Amino acid sequence: MNPNPTTQPVLEVLRQAAGVHARHRAALFLLRSLLCLVALIPVLMVADVLFHFSGPIRLAGTLGLVLACLGLAATAFGMACFVRPPMLRIARLLESRNPALGSKLVNILQLADEADRESASPLTRQLARQAVTSAGSTLHLESLPALARERGLRRRALHTLAAPAVLLLLTLCGGHHVRQEWLRFLDPFGDHPPFSLTRLTILKPLEDEKVLYGASAIVEVRAEGHQPRELFLTANPVVDSAKPFALPMAPRGDGTFAVRLENIRQPMQLTAHTADRSTLSRRRLLDLILTPQIGPARVRLTPPAYTGQPSRELSFRFTALRALEGTEIEFELGSNRPLGTGSILLETGVGHPVTFPLSHAEEQNAVGRITATESGRLSFSLVDVEGNHAVETPTSALTITRDLPPALSITVPEKNALIVEGLTFPVTIDATDDYGLRSLRLHISINGEFLPLETVAFDQPDERRSRLEHPLDLAKIGASTGDEIILFAEAVDTRPEPQITRTDTRRLEVITEDEYNDLLREQTDVAMIAGKYEDLLSRFHDQVEAQREIEQKLAELFEAAEADPEAEELLKEFSQALSDQTDLNRRLEQLANEMADFGRDNPVYDFENELQEQLEEQAEKLRESAARNAEEMEQALESGPLPPETPNKEMIQGMADAAQAQRERLEGGHQQTESDVLEPLEELAQLHELIKSFTRFKELTAEQQQLSEQSKAYENKPELNAEDRLALRDMGARQRDLARQLEQLSRKLEADAEAAGETFPEAAASARNLADGIQSAGMSGLAREAARSMLDAKGSDAHPQAKHLHEEMDRLFDDAGEAGQQAAGQGLDRALRLTRGMNPGDSLRQMLLSRNFRMSPDDGQSGAGMGGFMASSAMDGNVQLLGGESFMNGPIANSIAGRGDQGGEGTAGGPTARIDRPDQAHLDSESARRTTTPGGSSLLLQYENIADAYFRRLTTQP
């Protein structure tokens, strides 16, 4: 039904008023609802403080509030836009708010309805329209919509806004906990721990701290406020779907707790909490460094099969590596990450680098193999399964060693030798190889005819050292005097391409025993021969002392048995003494056998045959003494109880008496042997020194004769050229050296004469005469004067001076030297034949052959021989003698070498054996030769070498 035009303005105004009223009612509804929602927020926070809502509950609460706000806003919007109250209600509302209206608005609405009712009469409808028009004309319609507004809406709005303001003020003033509650609801699943009286803070690891994959980390948590009794750490893996796990934390007593996480293989969120999880810390992300780290490495070296060496595995620290050529080298590199691929780069400096792959062996290990052929530089690189490259690229130097040829030497004989016919000696070959010997061969020929090969083959591949000893029996192979024996050896190693080594040739010339002795006599003297006898008697003396100790021990046991016959230690000590006595008797038997077989059938000096007879007699006495002591021991043991009973005093006394009797016999035998053997040796050694001094003066005379004859070539030359001056300077040096030797010989003659004066007065007197003649004639001065002329290249003066010195020396030798040798021969004969009843035989001639000259210890000259200068021998220095003789430095040789001024060689360390027997490969097979460095004798002698060098520098033509 269309509204009546007369009522249209009124209805329009009422509609406007209804809209205003609906909007105000919607605003009022929204304000009241928001006030309730604001009041609900503290309630939810307090509930969360009390009950520690979980994230979903807090999310539900937050979403509920947001949805409630949205719902209320939608409801208010609907009310404001789509909900209109009835016209009649609005009319009554407006009339109630403006009494001046009365009931006009209601009446207008009723009359309008009557005017529009079709069932009414036209008159009624007409009258109604007129009434509506009349009533509407009296209304102020523009003021009616304002009456529909809600009174106090502004005040209500202020009240509603005050609640959020109060809530904001409480939030700002409430501190951390209130703000934390807001965050818990605004970010329900964020890292916002609930309210607690205990505050937990993760100190380690730090923010953004990362650890290596597979490494460990220590987590530290500090508790503030109320201290908990225990804490736990929950680790929640970030990447994988692995379940979180919790670990108890250990308290440290200072409010901190700690726990160690091992083998961390993925990032994880860490949260510290109490057992009931009422207190939580903020979460801390423990991230990982995924770059592969090269960890422990090992290397396995497998040498070539021909070496026979086993593989060996070593810890590899990427240091220098050495391997034999052909060795298989296997590297095993570990990492903290699961490995994918890798490589080994070998740079040899020649050509392009060679790359070897590293294959995946285990999850975190990679293996690479190379064959050692060239030295170079190794570089290692790794990549993990995710394609991450290791930052470090370790390097190592690889050094390839080569299999060297064998080392081979003929140990015996050490050099070319003169060997006595009929001798048997072991040819000793020593061979070594760095990785193994395959065979060793010895070649022997006699006068160019080779004997069957002596071959040693090695079955084991790792035979690195071998000694071949071949007993060469000269009689068996038919070698006689004058024959030449040639020796050499060959060794082959186990290398696939065999390497051979061959020794130098050894030449052995077979000589007679007489020739051997004559050669020895040139290099030795009585003092050196005496050493072996002194050593024998020294060992005899040791047995005497051992017998004395047993005797003293038994005497102490006897005293102990008298004090306590039942002492437990008596049986043990008595048994030990009995064992010591038995061992001593056995050693005495061995010493007796050695004495009986001492020396050679054809010794160096004839008088040694007499000494050997004395030793044979003493050997028989030693055997008899040992046998007698054994019988006395048996008698003493039969007089007492048998073990394990304690020995009685009678038994101990019987053993002590037997020990005492044997000690007395041994002492007497030792004294007798010293008198029969050592005393004549000592006397003969002193005499031999005198004989050698006379011989030495004779040789110096011959040397001076040569200088005189040679200098004559430059006597009458009017002008000397450079070669002449050089020749004279050389003769001058020899002449000056002869002057020094004359001084030394003079002092030595005096010392030898003093030492031998009591035993050999005639020879000593001749030695003094010779020394006095050297000094009175001023021979050393004459020699230096001639040397000075030679060094000054004064040929006209040098020859007369050298000739004059020779004449003086020749005259002196005729007067005193030959007389001294004759006196020495007479003294030798008297000392041996008349005094001791010994046959000297040809000993004097033999002693005259010696060229082992010793000078005084302060001669300023070193040489070969025990303690001084040794003249040139008839033997080549590269040839040794093989015949079985031995020499030792003993007290006699040392006293002669030192002459009481200083200890001779060997005085501190005991006698030193010098044996030319080839079966003693570890000893020097040359005849006894010693070297000392005596002190200087005068200022002139000390500076002569310097003066000579300075003179040569000035006179040498450039």
PDB file of N, CA and C in Angstrom, residues 347-383:
ATOM      1  N   GLU A 347     101.499 -34.222  -6.557  1.00  0.00           N
ATOM      2  CA  GLU A 347     102.274 -33.321  -7.402  1.00  0.00           C
ATOM      3  C   GLU A 347     103.736 -33.723  -7.299  1.00  0.00           C
ATOM      4  N   THR A 348     104.286 -34.189  -8.395  1.00  0.00           N
ATOM      5  CA  THR A 348     105.676 -34.647  -8.408  1.00  0.00           C
ATOM      6  C   THR A 348     106.631 -33.609  -8.955  1.00  0.00           C
ATOM      7  N   GLY A 349     106.113 -32.531  -9.511  1.00  0.00           N
ATOM      8  CA  GLY A 349     106.980 -31.525 -10.118  1.00  0.00           C
ATOM      9  C   GLY A 349     107.335 -31.840 -11.551  1.00  0.00           C
ATOM     10  N   VAL A 350     106.962 -33.015 -12.016  1.00  0.00           N
ATOM     11  CA  VAL A 350     107.224 -33.423 -13.402  1.00  0.00           C
ATOM     12  C   VAL A 350     105.895 -33.809 -14.028  1.00  0.00           C
ATOM     13  N   GLY A 351     105.497 -33.119 -15.076  1.00  0.00           N
ATOM     14  CA  GLY A 351     104.231 -33.425 -15.729  1.00  0.00           C
ATOM     15  C   GLY A 351     103.057 -32.895 -14.915  1.00  0.00           C
ATOM     16  N   HIS A 352     101.874 -33.395 -15.272  1.00  0.00           N
ATOM     17  CA  HIS A 352     100.656 -32.946 -14.618  1.00  0.00           C
ATOM     18  C   HIS A 352     100.446 -33.702 -13.315  1.00  0.00           C
ATOM     19  N   PRO A 353      99.805 -33.059 -12.334  1.00  0.00           N
ATOM     20  CA  PRO A 353      99.499 -33.765 -11.085  1.00  0.00           C
ATOM     21  C   PRO A 353      98.570 -34.953 -11.352  1.00  0.00           C
ATOM     22  N   VAL A 354      98.696 -35.956 -10.511  1.00  0.00           N
ATOM     23  CA  VAL A 354      97.888 -37.171 -10.630  1.00  0.00           C
ATOM     24  C   VAL A 354      96.877 -37.174  -9.486  1.00  0.00           C
ATOM     25  N   THR A 355      95.624 -37.485  -9.828  1.00  0.00           N
ATOM     26  CA  THR A 355      94.556 -37.499  -8.838  1.00  0.00           C
ATOM     27  C   THR A 355      94.118 -38.931  -8.580  1.00  0.00           C
ATOM     28  N   PHE A 356      93.984 -39.277  -7.310  1.00  0.00           N
ATOM     29  CA  PHE A 356      93.509 -40.586  -6.883  1.00  0.00           C
ATOM     30  C   PHE A 356      92.210 -40.382  -6.105  1.00  0.00           C
ATOM     31  N   PRO A 357      91.179 -41.172  -6.391  1.00  0.00           N
ATOM     32  CA  PRO A 357      89.894 -40.951  -5.710  1.00  0.00           C
ATOM     33  C   PRO A 357      89.930 -41.459  -4.275  1.00  0.00           C
ATOM     34  N   LEU A 358      89.131 -40.784  -3.463  1.00  0.00           N
ATOM     35  CA  LEU A 358      88.854 -41.240  -2.105  1.00  0.00           C
ATOM     36  C   LEU A 358      87.435 -41.810  -2.115  1.00  0.00           C
ATOM     37  N   SER A 359      87.307 -43.108  -1.940  1.00  0.00           N
ATOM     38  CA  SER A 359      86.003 -43.756  -1.996  1.00  0.00           C
ATOM     39  C   SER A 359      85.391 -43.824  -0.615  1.00  0.00           C
ATOM     40  N   HIS A 360      84.042 -43.825  -0.614  1.00  0.00           N
ATOM     41  CA  HIS A 360      83.294 -43.881   0.642  1.00  0.00           C
ATOM     42  C   HIS A 360      83.398 -45.286   1.211  1.00  0.00           C
ATOM     43  N   ALA A 361      83.973 -45.398   2.411  1.00  0.00           N
ATOM     44  CA  ALA A 361      84.128 -46.706   3.054  1.00  0.00           C
ATOM     45  C   ALA A 361      83.057 -46.911   4.117  1.00  0.00           C
ATOM     46  N   GLU A 362      82.967 -46.017   5.052  1.00  0.00           N
ATOM     47  CA  GLU A 362      81.938 -46.035   6.076  1.00  0.00           C
ATOM     48  C   GLU A 362      81.256 -44.678   6.070  1.00  0.00           C
ATOM     49  N   GLU A 363      80.327 -44.496   7.002  1.00  0.00           N
ATOM     50  CA  GLU A 363      79.550 -43.264   6.987  1.00  0.00           C
ATOM     51  C   GLU A 363      80.443 -42.032   7.086  1.00  0.00           C
ATOM     52  N   GLN A 364      81.465 -42.107   7.927  1.00  0.00           N
ATOM     53  CA  GLN A 364      82.307 -40.953   8.142  1.00  0.00           C
ATOM     54  C   GLN A 364      83.770 -41.234   7.797  1.00  0.00           C
ATOM     55  N   ASN A 365      84.041 -42.203   6.977  1.00  0.00           N
ATOM     56  CA  ASN A 365      85.400 -42.549   6.577  1.00  0.00           C
ATOM     57  C   ASN A 365      85.489 -42.641   5.061  1.00  0.00           C
ATOM     58  N   ALA A 366      86.652 -42.240   4.541  1.00  0.00           N
ATOM     59  CA  ALA A 366      86.930 -42.366   3.117  1.00  0.00           C
ATOM     60  C   ALA A 366      88.310 -42.988   2.963  1.00  0.00           C
ATOM     61  N   VAL A 367      88.459 -43.845   1.967  1.00  0.00           N
ATOM     62  CA  VAL A 367      89.691 -44.596   1.772  1.00  0.00           C
ATOM     63  C   VAL A 367      90.215 -44.311   0.371  1.00  0.00           C
ATOM     64  N   GLY A 368      91.534 -44.068   0.286  1.00  0.00           N
ATOM     65  CA  GLY A 368      92.193 -43.883  -0.996  1.00  0.00           C
ATOM     66  C   GLY A 368      93.489 -44.668  -1.031  1.00  0.00           C
ATOM     67  N   ARG A 369      93.838 -45.191  -2.166  1.00  0.00           N
ATOM     68  CA  ARG A 369      95.043 -46.022  -2.312  1.00  0.00           C
ATOM     69  C   ARG A 369      95.910 -45.486  -3.443  1.00  0.00           C
ATOM     70  N   ILE A 370      97.212 -45.470  -3.178  1.00  0.00           N
ATOM     71  CA  ILE A 370      98.168 -45.102  -4.204  1.00  0.00           C
ATOM     72  C   ILE A 370      99.343 -46.075  -4.141  1.00  0.00           C
ATOM     73  N   THR A 371     100.066 -46.169  -5.233  1.00  0.00           N
ATOM     74  CA  THR A 371     101.280 -46.975  -5.289  1.00  0.00           C
ATOM     75  C   THR A 371     102.472 -46.026  -5.336  1.00  0.00           C
ATOM     76  N   ALA A 372     103.390 -46.201  -4.394  1.00  0.00           N
ATOM     77  CA  ALA A 372     104.524 -45.289  -4.269  1.00  0.00           C
ATOM     78  C   ALA A 372     105.507 -45.521  -5.412  1.00  0.00           C
ATOM     79  N   THR A 373     105.559 -44.561  -6.324  1.00  0.00           N
ATOM     80  CA  THR A 373     106.512 -44.649  -7.433  1.00  0.00           C
ATOM     81  C   THR A 373     107.383 -43.403  -7.533  1.00  0.00           C
ATOM     82  N   GLU A 374     106.835 -42.235  -7.205  1.00  0.00           N
ATOM     83  CA  GLU A 374     107.580 -40.997  -7.313  1.00  0.00           C
ATOM     84  C   GLU A 374     107.377 -40.170  -6.054  1.00  0.00           C
ATOM     85  N   SER A 375     108.406 -39.458  -5.654  1.00  0.00           N
ATOM     86  CA  SER A 375     108.286 -38.536  -4.529  1.00  0.00           C
ATOM     87  C   SER A 375     107.493 -37.317  -4.968  1.00  0.00           C
ATOM     88  N   GLY A 376     106.818 -36.709  -4.018  1.00  0.00           N
ATOM     89  CA  GLY A 376     106.028 -35.529  -4.355  1.00  0.00           C
ATOM     90  C   GLY A 376     105.289 -34.997  -3.153  1.00  0.00           C
ATOM     91  N   ARG A 377     104.261 -34.203  -3.458  1.00  0.00           N
ATOM     92  CA  ARG A 377     103.468 -33.548  -2.430  1.00  0.00           C
ATOM     93  C   ARG A 377     102.032 -34.029  -2.550  1.00  0.00           C
ATOM     94  N   LEU A 378     101.487 -34.533  -1.448  1.00  0.00           N
ATOM     95  CA  LEU A 378     100.125 -35.046  -1.412  1.00  0.00           C
ATOM     96  C   LEU A 378      99.187 -33.993  -0.835  1.00  0.00           C
ATOM     97  N   SER A 379      98.028 -33.803  -1.492  1.00  0.00           N
ATOM     98  CA  SER A 379      96.993 -32.895  -1.002  1.00  0.00           C
ATOM     99  C   SER A 379      95.696 -33.686  -0.898  1.00  0.00           C
ATOM    100  N   PHE A 380      94.979 -33.528   0.202  1.00  0.00           N
ATOM    101  CA  PHE A 380      93.765 -34.289   0.480  1.00  0.00           C
ATOM    102  C   PHE A 380      92.572 -33.336   0.533  1.00  0.00           C
ATOM    103  N   SER A 381      91.468 -33.709  -0.152  1.00  0.00           N
ATOM    104  CA  SER A 381      90.243 -32.908  -0.126  1.00  0.00           C
ATOM    105  C   SER A 381      89.056 -33.840   0.085  1.00  0.00           C
ATOM    106  N   LEU A 382      88.029 -33.325   0.819  1.00  0.00           N
ATOM    107  CA  LEU A 382      86.846 -34.116   1.152  1.00  0.00           C
ATOM    108  C   LEU A 382      85.588 -33.307   0.867  1.00  0.00           C
ATOM    109  N   VAL A 383      84.508 -34.032   0.490  1.00  0.00           N
ATOM    110  CA  VAL A 383      83.184 -33.444   0.270  1.00  0.00           C
ATOM    111  C   VAL A 383      82.183 -34.341   0.991  1.00  0.00           C
TER     112      VAL A 383
END
